[in-house]
Short mmCIF file of C-alpha atoms in Angstrom, two decimals:
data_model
loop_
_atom_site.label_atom_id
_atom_site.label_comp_id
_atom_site.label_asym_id
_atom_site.label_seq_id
_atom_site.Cartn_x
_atom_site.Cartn_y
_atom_site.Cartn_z
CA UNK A 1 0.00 0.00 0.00
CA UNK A 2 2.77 2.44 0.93
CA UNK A 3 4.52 1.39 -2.23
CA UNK A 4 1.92 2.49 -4.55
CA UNK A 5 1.60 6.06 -2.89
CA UNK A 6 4.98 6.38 -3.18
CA UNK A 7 4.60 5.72 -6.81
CA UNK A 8 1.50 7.90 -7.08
CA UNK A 9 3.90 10.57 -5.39
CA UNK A 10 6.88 10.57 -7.59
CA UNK A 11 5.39 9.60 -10.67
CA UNK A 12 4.48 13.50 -11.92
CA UNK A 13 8.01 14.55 -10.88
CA UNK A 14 9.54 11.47 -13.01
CA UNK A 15 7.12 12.24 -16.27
CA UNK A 16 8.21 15.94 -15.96
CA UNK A 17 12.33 14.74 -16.29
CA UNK A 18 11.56 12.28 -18.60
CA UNK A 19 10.09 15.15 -20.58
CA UNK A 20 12.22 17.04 -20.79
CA UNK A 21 15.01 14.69 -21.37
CA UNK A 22 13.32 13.61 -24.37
CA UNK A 23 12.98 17.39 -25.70
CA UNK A 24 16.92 18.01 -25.44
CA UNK A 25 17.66 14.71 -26.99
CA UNK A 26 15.19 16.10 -29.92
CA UNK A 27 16.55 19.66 -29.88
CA UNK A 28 20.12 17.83 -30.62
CA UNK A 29 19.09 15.17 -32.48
CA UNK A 30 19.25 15.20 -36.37
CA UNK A 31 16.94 17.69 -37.31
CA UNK A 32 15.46 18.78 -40.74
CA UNK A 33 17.16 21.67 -41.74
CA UNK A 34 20.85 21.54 -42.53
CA UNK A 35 22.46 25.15 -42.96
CA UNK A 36 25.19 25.32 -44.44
CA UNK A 37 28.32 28.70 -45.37
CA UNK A 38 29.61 28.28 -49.60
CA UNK A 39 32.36 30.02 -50.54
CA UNK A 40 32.98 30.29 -54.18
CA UNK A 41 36.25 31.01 -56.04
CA UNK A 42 37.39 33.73 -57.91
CA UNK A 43 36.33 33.84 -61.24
CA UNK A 44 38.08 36.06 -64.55
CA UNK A 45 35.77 38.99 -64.67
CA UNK A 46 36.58 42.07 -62.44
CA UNK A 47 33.07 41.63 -60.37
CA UNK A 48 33.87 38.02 -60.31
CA UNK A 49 37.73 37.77 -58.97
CA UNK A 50 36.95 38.53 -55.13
CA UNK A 51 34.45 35.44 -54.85
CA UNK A 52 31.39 34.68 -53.47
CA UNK A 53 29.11 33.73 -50.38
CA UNK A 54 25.90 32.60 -49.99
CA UNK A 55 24.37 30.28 -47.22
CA UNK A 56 22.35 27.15 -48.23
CA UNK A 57 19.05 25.48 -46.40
CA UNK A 58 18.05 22.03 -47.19
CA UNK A 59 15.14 21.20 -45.40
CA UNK A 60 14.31 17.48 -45.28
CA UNK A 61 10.56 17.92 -44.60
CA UNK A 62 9.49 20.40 -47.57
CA UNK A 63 11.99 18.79 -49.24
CA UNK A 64 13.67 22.05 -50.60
CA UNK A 65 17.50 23.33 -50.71
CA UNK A 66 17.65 26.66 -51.04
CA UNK A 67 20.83 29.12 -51.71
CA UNK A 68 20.28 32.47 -50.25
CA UNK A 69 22.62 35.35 -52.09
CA UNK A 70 22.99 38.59 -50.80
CA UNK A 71 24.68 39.51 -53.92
CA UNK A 72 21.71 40.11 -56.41
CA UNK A 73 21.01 43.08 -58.12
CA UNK A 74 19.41 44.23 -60.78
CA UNK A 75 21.99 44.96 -64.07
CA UNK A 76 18.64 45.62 -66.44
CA UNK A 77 17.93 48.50 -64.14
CA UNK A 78 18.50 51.72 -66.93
CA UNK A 79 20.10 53.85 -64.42
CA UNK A 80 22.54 50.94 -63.14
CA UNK A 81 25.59 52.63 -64.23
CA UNK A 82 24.72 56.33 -62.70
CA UNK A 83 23.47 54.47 -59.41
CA UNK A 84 26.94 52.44 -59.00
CA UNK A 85 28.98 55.39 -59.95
CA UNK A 86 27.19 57.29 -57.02
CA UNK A 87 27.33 54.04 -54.74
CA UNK A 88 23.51 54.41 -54.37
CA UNK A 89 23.19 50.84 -56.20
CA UNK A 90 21.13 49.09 -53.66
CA UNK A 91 21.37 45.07 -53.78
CA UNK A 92 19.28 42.47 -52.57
CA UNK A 93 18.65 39.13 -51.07
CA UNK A 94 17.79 36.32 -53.33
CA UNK A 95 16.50 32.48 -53.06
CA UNK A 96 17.37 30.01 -55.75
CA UNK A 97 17.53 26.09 -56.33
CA UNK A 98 20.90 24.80 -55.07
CA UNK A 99 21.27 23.13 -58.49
CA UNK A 100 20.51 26.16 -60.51
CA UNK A 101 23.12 28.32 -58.36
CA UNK A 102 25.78 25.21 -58.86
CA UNK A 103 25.35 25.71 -62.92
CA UNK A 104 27.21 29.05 -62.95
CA UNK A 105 30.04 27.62 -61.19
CA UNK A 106 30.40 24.62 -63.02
CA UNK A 107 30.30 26.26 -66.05
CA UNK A 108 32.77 28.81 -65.30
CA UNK A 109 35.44 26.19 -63.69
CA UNK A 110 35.12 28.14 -60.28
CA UNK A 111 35.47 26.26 -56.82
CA UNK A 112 32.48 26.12 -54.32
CA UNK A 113 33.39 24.69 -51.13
CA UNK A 114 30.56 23.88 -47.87
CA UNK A 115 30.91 24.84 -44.41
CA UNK A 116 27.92 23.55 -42.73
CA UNK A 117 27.18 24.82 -39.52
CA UNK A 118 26.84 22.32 -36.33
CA UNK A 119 23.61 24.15 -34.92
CA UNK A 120 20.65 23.03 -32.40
CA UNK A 121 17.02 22.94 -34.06
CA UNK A 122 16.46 25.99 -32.36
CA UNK A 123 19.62 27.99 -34.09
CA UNK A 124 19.15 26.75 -37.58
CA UNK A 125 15.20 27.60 -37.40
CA UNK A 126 16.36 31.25 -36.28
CA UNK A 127 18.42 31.63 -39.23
CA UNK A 128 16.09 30.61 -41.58
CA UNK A 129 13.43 32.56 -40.06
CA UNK A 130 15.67 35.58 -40.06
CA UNK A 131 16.36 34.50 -44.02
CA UNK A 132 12.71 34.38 -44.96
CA UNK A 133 11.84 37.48 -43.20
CA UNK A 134 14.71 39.47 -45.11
CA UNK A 135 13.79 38.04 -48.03
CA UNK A 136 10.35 40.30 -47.81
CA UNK A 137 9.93 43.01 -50.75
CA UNK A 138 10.11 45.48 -47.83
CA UNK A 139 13.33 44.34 -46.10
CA UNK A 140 14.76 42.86 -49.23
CA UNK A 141 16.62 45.65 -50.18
CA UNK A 142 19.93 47.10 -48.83
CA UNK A 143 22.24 49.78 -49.71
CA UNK A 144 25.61 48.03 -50.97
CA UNK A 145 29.24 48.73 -49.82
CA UNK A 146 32.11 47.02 -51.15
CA UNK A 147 34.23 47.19 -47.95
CA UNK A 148 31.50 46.75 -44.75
CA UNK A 149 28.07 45.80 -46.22
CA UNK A 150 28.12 43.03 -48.98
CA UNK A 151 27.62 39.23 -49.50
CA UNK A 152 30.14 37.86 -47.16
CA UNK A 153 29.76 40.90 -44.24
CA UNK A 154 26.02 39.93 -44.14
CA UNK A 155 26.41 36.32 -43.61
CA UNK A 156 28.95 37.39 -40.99
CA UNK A 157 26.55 39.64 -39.69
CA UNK A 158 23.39 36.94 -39.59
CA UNK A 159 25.66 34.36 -37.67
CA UNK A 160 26.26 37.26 -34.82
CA UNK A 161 22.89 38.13 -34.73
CA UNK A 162 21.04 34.75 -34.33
CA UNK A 163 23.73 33.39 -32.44
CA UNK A 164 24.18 35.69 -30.04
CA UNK A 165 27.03 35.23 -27.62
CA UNK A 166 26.93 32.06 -27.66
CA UNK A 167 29.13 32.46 -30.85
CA UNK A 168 33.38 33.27 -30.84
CA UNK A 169 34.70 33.82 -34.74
CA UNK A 170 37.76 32.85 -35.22
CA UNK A 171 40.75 34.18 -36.51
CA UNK A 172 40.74 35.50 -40.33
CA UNK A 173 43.70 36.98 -40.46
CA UNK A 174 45.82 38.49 -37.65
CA UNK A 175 45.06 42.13 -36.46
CA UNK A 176 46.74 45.02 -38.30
CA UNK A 177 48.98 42.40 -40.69
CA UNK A 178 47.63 44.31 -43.52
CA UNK A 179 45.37 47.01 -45.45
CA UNK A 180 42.73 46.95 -47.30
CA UNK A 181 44.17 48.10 -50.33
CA UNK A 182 47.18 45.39 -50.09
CA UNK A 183 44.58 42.60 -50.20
CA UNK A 184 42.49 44.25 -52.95
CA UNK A 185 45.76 44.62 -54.79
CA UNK A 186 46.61 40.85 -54.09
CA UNK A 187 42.90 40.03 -56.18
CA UNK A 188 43.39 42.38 -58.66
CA UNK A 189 46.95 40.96 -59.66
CA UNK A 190 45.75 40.18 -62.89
CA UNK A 191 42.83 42.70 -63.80
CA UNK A 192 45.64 45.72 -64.36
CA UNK A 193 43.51 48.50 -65.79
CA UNK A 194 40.79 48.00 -63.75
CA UNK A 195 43.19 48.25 -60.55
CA UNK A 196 44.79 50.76 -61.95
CA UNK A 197 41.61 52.67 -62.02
CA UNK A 198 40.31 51.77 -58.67
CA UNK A 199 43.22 52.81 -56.90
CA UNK A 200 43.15 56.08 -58.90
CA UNK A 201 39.63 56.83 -57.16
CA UNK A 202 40.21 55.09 -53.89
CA UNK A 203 41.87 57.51 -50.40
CA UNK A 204 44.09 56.46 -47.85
CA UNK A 205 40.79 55.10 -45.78
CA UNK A 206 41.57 51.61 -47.37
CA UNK A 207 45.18 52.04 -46.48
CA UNK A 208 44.40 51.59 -42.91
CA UNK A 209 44.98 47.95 -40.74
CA UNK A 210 42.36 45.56 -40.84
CA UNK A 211 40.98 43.87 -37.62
CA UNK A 212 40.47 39.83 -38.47
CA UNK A 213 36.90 40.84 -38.17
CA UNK A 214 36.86 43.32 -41.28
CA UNK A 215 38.88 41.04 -43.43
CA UNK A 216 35.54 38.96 -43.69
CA UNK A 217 34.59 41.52 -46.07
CA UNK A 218 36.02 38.62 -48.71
CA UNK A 219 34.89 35.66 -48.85
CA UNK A 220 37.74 33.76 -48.75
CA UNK A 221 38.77 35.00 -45.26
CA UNK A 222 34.77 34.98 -44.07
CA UNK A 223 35.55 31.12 -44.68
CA UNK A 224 38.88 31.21 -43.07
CA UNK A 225 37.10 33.25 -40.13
CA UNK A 226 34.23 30.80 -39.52
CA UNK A 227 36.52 27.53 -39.83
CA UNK A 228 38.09 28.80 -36.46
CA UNK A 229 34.93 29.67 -34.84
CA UNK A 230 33.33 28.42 -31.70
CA UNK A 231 29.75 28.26 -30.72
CA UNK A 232 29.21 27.52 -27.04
CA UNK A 233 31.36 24.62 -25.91
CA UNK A 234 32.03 23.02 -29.32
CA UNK A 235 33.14 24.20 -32.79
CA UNK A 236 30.93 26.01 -35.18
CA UNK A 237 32.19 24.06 -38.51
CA UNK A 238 30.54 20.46 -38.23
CA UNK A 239 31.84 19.34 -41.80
CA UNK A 240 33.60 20.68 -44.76
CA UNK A 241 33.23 19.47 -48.62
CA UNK A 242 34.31 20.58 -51.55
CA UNK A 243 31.75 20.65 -53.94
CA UNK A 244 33.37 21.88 -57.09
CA UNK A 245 36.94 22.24 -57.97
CA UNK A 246 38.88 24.73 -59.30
CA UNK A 247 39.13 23.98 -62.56
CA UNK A 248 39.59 27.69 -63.94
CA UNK A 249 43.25 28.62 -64.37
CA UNK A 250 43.50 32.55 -63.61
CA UNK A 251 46.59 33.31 -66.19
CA UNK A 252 49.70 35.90 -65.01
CA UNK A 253 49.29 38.61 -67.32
CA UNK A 254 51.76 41.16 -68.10
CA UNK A 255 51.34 45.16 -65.77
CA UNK A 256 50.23 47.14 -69.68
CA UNK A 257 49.77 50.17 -67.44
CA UNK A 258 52.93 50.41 -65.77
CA UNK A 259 55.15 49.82 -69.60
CA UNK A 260 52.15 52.09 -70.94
CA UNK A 261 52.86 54.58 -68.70
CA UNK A 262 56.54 54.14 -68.35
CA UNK A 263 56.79 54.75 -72.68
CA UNK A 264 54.09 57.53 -72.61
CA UNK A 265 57.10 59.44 -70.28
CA UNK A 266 59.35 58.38 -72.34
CA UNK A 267 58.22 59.45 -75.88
CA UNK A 268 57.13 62.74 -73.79
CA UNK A 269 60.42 63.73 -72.97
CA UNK A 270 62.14 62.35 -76.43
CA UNK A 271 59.48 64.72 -78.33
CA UNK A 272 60.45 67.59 -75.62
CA UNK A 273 64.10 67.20 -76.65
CA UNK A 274 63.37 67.76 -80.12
CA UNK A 275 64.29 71.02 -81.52
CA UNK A 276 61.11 70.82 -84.31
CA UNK A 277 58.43 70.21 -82.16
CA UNK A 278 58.96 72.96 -79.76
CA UNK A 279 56.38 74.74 -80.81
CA UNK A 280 54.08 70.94 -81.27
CA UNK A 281 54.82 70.43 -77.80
CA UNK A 282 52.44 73.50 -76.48
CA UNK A 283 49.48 71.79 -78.36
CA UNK A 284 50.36 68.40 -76.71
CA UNK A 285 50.82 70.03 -73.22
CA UNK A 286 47.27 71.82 -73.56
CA UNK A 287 45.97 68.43 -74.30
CA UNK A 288 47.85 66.34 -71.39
CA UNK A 289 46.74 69.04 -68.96
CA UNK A 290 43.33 69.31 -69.71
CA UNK A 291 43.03 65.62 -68.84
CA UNK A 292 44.75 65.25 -65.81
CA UNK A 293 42.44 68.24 -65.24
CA UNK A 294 39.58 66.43 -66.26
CA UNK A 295 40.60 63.33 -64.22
CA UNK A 296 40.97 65.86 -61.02
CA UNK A 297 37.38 66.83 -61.38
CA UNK A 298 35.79 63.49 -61.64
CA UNK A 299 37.82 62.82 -58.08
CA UNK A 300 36.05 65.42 -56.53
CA UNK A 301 32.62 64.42 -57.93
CA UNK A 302 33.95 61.16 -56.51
CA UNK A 303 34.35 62.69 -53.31
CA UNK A 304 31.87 65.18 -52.76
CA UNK A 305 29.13 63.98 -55.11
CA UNK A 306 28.34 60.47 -54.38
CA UNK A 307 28.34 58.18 -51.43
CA UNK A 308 31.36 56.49 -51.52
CA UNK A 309 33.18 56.98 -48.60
CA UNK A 310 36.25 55.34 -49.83
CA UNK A 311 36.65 58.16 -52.53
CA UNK A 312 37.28 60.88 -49.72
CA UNK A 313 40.56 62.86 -48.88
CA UNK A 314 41.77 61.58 -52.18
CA UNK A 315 45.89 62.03 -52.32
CA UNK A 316 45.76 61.86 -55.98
CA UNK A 317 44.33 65.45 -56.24
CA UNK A 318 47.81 66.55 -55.46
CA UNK A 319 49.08 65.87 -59.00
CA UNK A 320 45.56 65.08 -60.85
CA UNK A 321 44.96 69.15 -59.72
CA UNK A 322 41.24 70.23 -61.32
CA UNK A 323 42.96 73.97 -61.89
CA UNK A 324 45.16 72.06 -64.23
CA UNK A 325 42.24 72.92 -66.79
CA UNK A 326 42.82 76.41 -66.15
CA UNK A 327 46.66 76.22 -66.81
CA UNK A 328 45.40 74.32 -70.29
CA UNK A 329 43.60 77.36 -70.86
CA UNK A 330 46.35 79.51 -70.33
CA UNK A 331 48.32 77.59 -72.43
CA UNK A 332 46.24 78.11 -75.13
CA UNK A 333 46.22 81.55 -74.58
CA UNK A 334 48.94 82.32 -74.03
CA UNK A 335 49.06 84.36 -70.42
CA UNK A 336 51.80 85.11 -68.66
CA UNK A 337 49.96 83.76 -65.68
CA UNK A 338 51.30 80.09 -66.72
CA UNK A 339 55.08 81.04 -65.50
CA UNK A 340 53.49 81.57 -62.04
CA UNK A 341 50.97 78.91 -61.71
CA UNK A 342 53.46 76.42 -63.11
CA UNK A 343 55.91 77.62 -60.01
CA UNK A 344 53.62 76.86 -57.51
CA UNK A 345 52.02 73.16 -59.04
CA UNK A 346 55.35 72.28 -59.10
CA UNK A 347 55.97 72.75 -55.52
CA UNK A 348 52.95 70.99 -54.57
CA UNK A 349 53.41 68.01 -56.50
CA UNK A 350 57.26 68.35 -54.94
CA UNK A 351 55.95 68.41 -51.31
CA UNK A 352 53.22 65.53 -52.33
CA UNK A 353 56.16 63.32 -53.27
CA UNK A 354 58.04 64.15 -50.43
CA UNK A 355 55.01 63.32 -47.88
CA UNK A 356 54.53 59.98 -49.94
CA UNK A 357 57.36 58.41 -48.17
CA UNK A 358 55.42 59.39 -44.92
CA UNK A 359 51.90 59.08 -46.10
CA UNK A 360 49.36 56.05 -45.38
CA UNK A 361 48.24 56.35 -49.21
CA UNK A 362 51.14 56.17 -51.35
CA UNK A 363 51.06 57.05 -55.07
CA UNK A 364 50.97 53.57 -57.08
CA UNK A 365 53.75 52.66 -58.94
CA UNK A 366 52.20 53.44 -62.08
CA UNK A 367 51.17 56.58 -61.52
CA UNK A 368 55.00 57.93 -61.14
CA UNK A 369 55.68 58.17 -64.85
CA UNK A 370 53.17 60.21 -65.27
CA UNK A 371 53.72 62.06 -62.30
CA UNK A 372 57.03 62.86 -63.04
CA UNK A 373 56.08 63.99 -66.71
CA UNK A 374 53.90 66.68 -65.26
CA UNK A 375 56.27 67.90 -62.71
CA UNK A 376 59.07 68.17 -65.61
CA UNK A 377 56.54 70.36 -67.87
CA UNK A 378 55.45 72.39 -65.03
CA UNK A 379 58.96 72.93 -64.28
CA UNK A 380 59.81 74.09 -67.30
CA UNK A 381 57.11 76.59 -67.63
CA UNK A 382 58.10 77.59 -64.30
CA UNK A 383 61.87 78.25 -65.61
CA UNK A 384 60.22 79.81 -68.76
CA UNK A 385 60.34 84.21 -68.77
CA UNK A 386 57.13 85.17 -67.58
CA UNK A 387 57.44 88.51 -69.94
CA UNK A 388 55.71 88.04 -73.23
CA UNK A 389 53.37 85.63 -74.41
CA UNK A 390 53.61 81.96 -74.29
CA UNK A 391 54.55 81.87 -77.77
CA UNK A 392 58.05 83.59 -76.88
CA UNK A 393 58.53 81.49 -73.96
CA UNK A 394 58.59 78.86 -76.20
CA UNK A 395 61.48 79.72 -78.02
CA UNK A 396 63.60 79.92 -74.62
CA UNK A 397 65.81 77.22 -74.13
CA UNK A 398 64.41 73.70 -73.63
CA UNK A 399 64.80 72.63 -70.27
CA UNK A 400 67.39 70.22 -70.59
CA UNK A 401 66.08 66.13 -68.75
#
């Protein structure tokens, strides 16, 4: 009799632990969603050579698996090219079959490689939840940056957010071991003229250390990053595949702006030599000027007129000056202004090269030649009589390189 109160007693206690026994087993057991971090390769094309990241969902219930790509946008859009210029290009996140995202790579040779993610029920649901709620027409949208808000920064960004503190990232790369612009350069290796370019418009902003946590801005070190990471007790990486190889060989190709540059100051200074062209030379210095001059302005509209932050405090505007187009002018007509404006360019372009020895944004290496063939025809102007017109001046004697 005693026996079976005691039973009656403990038996709501014992159903309660049983319980919940059964619903952490569950919550741990194999669940039906399966999240998983790809990282894709770099490809030929300048918006391709960084890589890629976009997280995949299969769930085992609705039988779906799902890539979600925060690196959509919309390239039939008829103001796509004004909107990027201004960096008010806004991107969006995407859902597509696993096997139609997997054709692009395969075609193109490029390497996908799987991180999936060792997560409780709870954790992977929150994810996708926070997926399918982003993927809204409202909250779809987001306003794209290159260096802190794109494909692999949001995925970085999702896994601190529905993790909470429960999550540790790992290591990426070690703290201030190198800039921004030194890895972008590293990427760009092959894809001269388009580096060339971007480092034309970029400031000393990128020149700065990274932390280990901004260098997950690529996806190569996102996946580098979350292969170190911890989440709670145990590590965040449960398996890693390879899905694709790399079968695309990225060629070495030869630096065309540096030699282009390099003969450009060469065949600048042979046609300055020349006792003929003195006079031709006036024409091509108008014309070589009001570029440079040209170029200066677009920096500043770069600066000052769109939202790239990047593009600010420019050190470039020391030598690409936008008054340069003024000094075309007086070129053309020939002022006796030029002798003194030419005086005082050359002086700032002197004290720019000077401070690049000092400077967190140093002047590329192919932007000397051309450097130094604008401070040797400002210098010469500056030597020139400033009595007279230009015409005149031209027949003093030909400052000697």
């Amino acid at each position: 009799m005693c026996v079976r109160w005691l039973f009656i007693l403990i038996l709501p206690f014992w159903c309660k632990g049983l319980l919940a026994s059964v619903q952490d087993t569950a919550s741990r057991s194999p669940q039906n969603l399966r999240i998983s971090i790809l990282t894709c390769g770099p490809g030929e094309d300048i918006y391709s050579i960084y890589g890629h990241s976009a997280i995949r969902i299969v769930d085992s219930v609705h039988q779906t698996d799902l890539v979600y790509n925060y690196g959509t946008f919309n390239f039939g859009d008829p103001q796509f090219v004004w909107k990027f210029t201004r960096g008010k290009l806004d991107y969006y996140l995407s859902d597509a079959d696993f096997n139609q995202f997997m054709e692009e790579y395969l075609e193109d040779g490029r390497r996908v490689d799987e991180q999936v993610l060792a997560l409780r029920s709870d954790q992977a649901l929150g994810i996708q939840q926070f997926l399918l709620k982003n993927l809204l027409p409202e909250n779809r949208n987001y306003r794209y940056d290159f260096l802190f808000d794109n494909c692999s920064t949001r995925i970085r960004d999702i896994l601190e957010k529905t993790l909470g503190t429960d999550l540790r990232l790992g290591i990426a790369m070690a703290d201030d071991s190198a800039t921004f612009r030194s890895i972008l350069n590293h990427y760009e290796r092959n894809t001269h003229w388009e580096r060339f370019g971007i480092n034309l418009l970029m400031s000393d902003l990128v020149d700065r250390k990274m932390k280990s946590r901004e260098a997950m801005f690529l996806p190569d070190y996102l996946q580098r990053g979350l292969g170190g990471s911890i989440l709670g007790k145990q590590v965040l990486i449960a398996s890693e595949n390879q899905l694709l190889p790399q079968r695309l060989t990225i060629q070495n190709k030869t630096n065309i702006p540096l030699w282009t540059m390099l003969a450009f100051m060469g065949c600048y200074l042979l046609l300055s030599r020349m006792d003929t062209l003195r006079t031709m030379m006036r024409y091509f210095d108008i014309a070589l000027f009001m570029l440079v001059g040209l170029l200066g302005c677009f920096m500043l509209f770069m600066w000052f007129g769109t939202d790239h932050a990047v593009c600010a405090w420019n050190r470039n505007l020391f030598w690409a000056f936008p008054l340069h187009l003024i000094f075309a002018y007086w070129l053309a007509a020939g002022s006796v202004k030029v002798h003194v404006y030419a005086g005082y360019a050359t002086w700032l372009i002197t004290l720019s090269l000077i401070y690049h020895f000092f400077a967190d944004q140093k002047f590329e290496l192919e932007f000397l030649p051309l450097i130094f063939t604008l401070w040797l025809r400002l210098r010469f102007y500056s030597q020139s009589e400033a009595q007279g017109s230009i015409q005149n001046s031209m027949h003093a004697k030909i400052f000697k390189f």
